[in-house]
Amino acid sequence: MALKNTNLDKLDFAKLYKKQMKNSTFKGKSSGDWDKKAQYFSQNVINSPYTKEFISKVDIKDCETLLDVGSGPATISLALADKLKNVYALDYSSEMLNYAKQNAKEKNIENLTTIHKSWYDNWEDVPNADIVVASRSMEVKNIKKALKKLNEKANKRVYLTTKVGGSFVDRDILAQIKREIIPRPDYIYLVNTLHGMGIFAKVDFIKTKNSKFDTPNVDEFIQSLKWSLGKMSKKEEKILREYFNTTYKNKKIKEFLIWAFISWEVEK
């Protein structure tokens, strides 16, 4: 007689993810929003400790191709390009892909192909690859569909990262303006959705310094917060400017970000 875990079966984590994503304070960004951030990302993430740790965890044994989903300036794919035959960078920001091409040219990498598509486009003409990665790009409305897309496009392995805790903003910053936030879905929603799909994923973690608000310039600090939190009242902005100038910019130890590194072998 087959055993059934009735408590777990009753929980639809993909549905719970959708609800949490809809209610979250942190809303998704348009391709135009990311176009404006492209130069910053291209300059700041290529040689970051996060990138080095991510690629150190990717097993490229017996692999020739890689698909980098939500690639941005092709940070991950370019870091592994010299070890593979072909790498594909897929992103919905055309400006991010322009920087990907520029970065490839500067590194004399000729095996990069860019693909201008979003999570919600038809991927029929997107090539399958031995390895599929989605680095910090799982901001989707329907997590089950997205995970299924990654799995279907992978011949051998999938690697993705998603935020632990669902918020990028320091608790100290939020405390200044007494702002309550509803975080994005935590990584465990993804792990349990995969489990429900019959995929038993491995989970590791990458801990990085939160450099999102790390700037000596108060205007840049405020703009970064507006990017994350949305509209801000004049009172909130005044409080945060004062907090930055008196306290935050002098803090030696800021909060860390923890990323869940989720991976699995693909069964075809």
PDB file of N, CA and C in Angstrom, residues 172-179 218 221-222 225 232-249:
ATOM      1  N   ASP A 172      17.458  47.985  10.175  1.00  0.00           N
ATOM      2  CA  ASP A 172      17.724  49.286  10.803  1.00  0.00           C
ATOM      3  C   ASP A 172      17.159  50.434   9.975  1.00  0.00           C
ATOM      4  N   ILE A 173      17.254  50.304   8.666  1.00  0.00           N
ATOM      5  CA  ILE A 173      16.720  51.342   7.780  1.00  0.00           C
ATOM      6  C   ILE A 173      15.206  51.401   7.916  1.00  0.00           C
ATOM      7  N   LEU A 174      14.563  50.250   7.867  1.00  0.00           N
ATOM      8  CA  LEU A 174      13.098  50.196   7.982  1.00  0.00           C
ATOM      9  C   LEU A 174      12.624  50.734   9.330  1.00  0.00           C
ATOM     10  N   ALA A 175      13.422  50.482  10.374  1.00  0.00           N
ATOM     11  CA  ALA A 175      13.053  50.940  11.721  1.00  0.00           C
ATOM     12  C   ALA A 175      13.032  52.467  11.810  1.00  0.00           C
ATOM     13  N   GLN A 176      13.877  53.122  11.043  1.00  0.00           N
ATOM     14  CA  GLN A 176      13.941  54.592  11.086  1.00  0.00           C
ATOM     15  C   GLN A 176      12.621  55.225  10.661  1.00  0.00           C
ATOM     16  N   ILE A 177      12.008  54.621   9.657  1.00  0.00           N
ATOM     17  CA  ILE A 177      10.764  55.204   9.121  1.00  0.00           C
ATOM     18  C   ILE A 177       9.528  54.399   9.548  1.00  0.00           C
ATOM     19  N   LYS A 178       9.772  53.416  10.459  1.00  0.00           N
ATOM     20  CA  LYS A 178       8.677  52.580  10.975  1.00  0.00           C
ATOM     21  C   LYS A 178       7.842  51.988   9.825  1.00  0.00           C
ATOM     22  N   ARG A 179       8.563  51.555   8.804  1.00  0.00           N
ATOM     23  CA  ARG A 179       7.911  51.007   7.610  1.00  0.00           C
ATOM     24  C   ARG A 179       7.784  49.482   7.754  1.00  0.00           C
ATOM     25  N   VAL A 218      24.473  60.478  -0.364  1.00  0.00           N
ATOM     26  CA  VAL A 218      23.141  60.363   0.226  1.00  0.00           C
ATOM     27  C   VAL A 218      22.045  60.292  -0.836  1.00  0.00           C
ATOM     28  N   PHE A 221      21.887  56.806  -2.092  1.00  0.00           N
ATOM     29  CA  PHE A 221      21.291  55.993  -1.027  1.00  0.00           C
ATOM     30  C   PHE A 221      19.765  56.074  -1.089  1.00  0.00           C
ATOM     31  N   ILE A 222      19.228  57.278  -1.212  1.00  0.00           N
ATOM     32  CA  ILE A 222      17.781  57.484  -1.283  1.00  0.00           C
ATOM     33  C   ILE A 222      17.206  56.850  -2.548  1.00  0.00           C
ATOM     34  N   LEU A 225      16.898  53.136  -2.209  1.00  0.00           N
ATOM     35  CA  LEU A 225      15.771  52.773  -1.360  1.00  0.00           C
ATOM     36  C   LEU A 225      14.447  52.931  -2.100  1.00  0.00           C
ATOM     37  N   MET A 232       8.137  57.313  -1.492  1.00  0.00           N
ATOM     38  CA  MET A 232       8.555  57.664  -0.149  1.00  0.00           C
ATOM     39  C   MET A 232       8.058  59.076   0.167  1.00  0.00           C
ATOM     40  N   SER A 233       7.519  59.265   1.364  1.00  0.00           N
ATOM     41  CA  SER A 233       7.025  60.592   1.738  1.00  0.00           C
ATOM     42  C   SER A 233       8.210  61.527   2.008  1.00  0.00           C
ATOM     43  N   LYS A 234       7.936  62.826   1.985  1.00  0.00           N
ATOM     44  CA  LYS A 234       8.990  63.810   2.270  1.00  0.00           C
ATOM     45  C   LYS A 234       9.536  63.623   3.682  1.00  0.00           C
ATOM     46  N   LYS A 235       8.638  63.265   4.599  1.00  0.00           N
ATOM     47  CA  LYS A 235       9.053  63.036   5.984  1.00  0.00           C
ATOM     48  C   LYS A 235       9.996  61.840   6.077  1.00  0.00           C
ATOM     49  N   GLU A 236       9.644  60.745   5.380  1.00  0.00           N
ATOM     50  CA  GLU A 236      10.490  59.558   5.392  1.00  0.00           C
ATOM     51  C   GLU A 236      11.863  59.859   4.776  1.00  0.00           C
ATOM     52  N   GLU A 237      11.843  60.605   3.673  1.00  0.00           N
ATOM     53  CA  GLU A 237      13.102  60.931   3.013  1.00  0.00           C
ATOM     54  C   GLU A 237      13.986  61.791   3.919  1.00  0.00           C
ATOM     55  N   LYS A 238      13.392  62.733   4.610  1.00  0.00           N
ATOM     56  CA  LYS A 238      14.150  63.596   5.525  1.00  0.00           C
ATOM     57  C   LYS A 238      14.791  62.779   6.638  1.00  0.00           C
ATOM     58  N   ILE A 239      13.998  61.868   7.207  1.00  0.00           N
ATOM     59  CA  ILE A 239      14.504  61.007   8.290  1.00  0.00           C
ATOM     60  C   ILE A 239      15.674  60.153   7.794  1.00  0.00           C
ATOM     61  N   LEU A 240      15.534  59.596   6.593  1.00  0.00           N
ATOM     62  CA  LEU A 240      16.566  58.703   6.069  1.00  0.00           C
ATOM     63  C   LEU A 240      17.828  59.455   5.657  1.00  0.00           C
ATOM     64  N   ARG A 241      17.655  60.679   5.181  1.00  0.00           N
ATOM     65  CA  ARG A 241      18.835  61.482   4.859  1.00  0.00           C
ATOM     66  C   ARG A 241      19.639  61.771   6.127  1.00  0.00           C
ATOM     67  N   GLU A 242      18.930  62.120   7.179  1.00  0.00           N
ATOM     68  CA  GLU A 242      19.601  62.400   8.453  1.00  0.00           C
ATOM     69  C   GLU A 242      20.258  61.140   9.012  1.00  0.00           C
ATOM     70  N   TYR A 243      19.546  60.008   8.914  1.00  0.00           N
ATOM     71  CA  TYR A 243      20.083  58.728   9.388  1.00  0.00           C
ATOM     72  C   TYR A 243      21.345  58.349   8.610  1.00  0.00           C
ATOM     73  N   PHE A 244      21.312  58.564   7.296  1.00  0.00           N
ATOM     74  CA  PHE A 244      22.483  58.239   6.467  1.00  0.00           C
ATOM     75  C   PHE A 244      23.686  59.089   6.884  1.00  0.00           C
ATOM     76  N   ASN A 245      23.470  60.379   7.002  1.00  0.00           N
ATOM     77  CA  ASN A 245      24.578  61.304   7.284  1.00  0.00           C
ATOM     78  C   ASN A 245      25.154  61.150   8.684  1.00  0.00           C
ATOM     79  N   THR A 246      24.321  60.757   9.649  1.00  0.00           N
ATOM     80  CA  THR A 246      24.791  60.657  11.039  1.00  0.00           C
ATOM     81  C   THR A 246      25.228  59.245  11.426  1.00  0.00           C
ATOM     82  N   THR A 247      24.653  58.237  10.774  1.00  0.00           N
ATOM     83  CA  THR A 247      24.879  56.864  11.233  1.00  0.00           C
ATOM     84  C   THR A 247      25.285  55.883  10.133  1.00  0.00           C
ATOM     85  N   TYR A 248      24.437  55.754   9.110  1.00  0.00           N
ATOM     86  CA  TYR A 248      24.581  54.637   8.165  1.00  0.00           C
ATOM     87  C   TYR A 248      25.907  54.653   7.406  1.00  0.00           C
ATOM     88  N   LYS A 249      26.312  55.816   6.920  1.00  0.00           N
ATOM     89  CA  LYS A 249      27.532  55.880   6.106  1.00  0.00           C
ATOM     90  C   LYS A 249      28.785  55.550   6.915  1.00  0.00           C
TER      91      LYS A 249
END
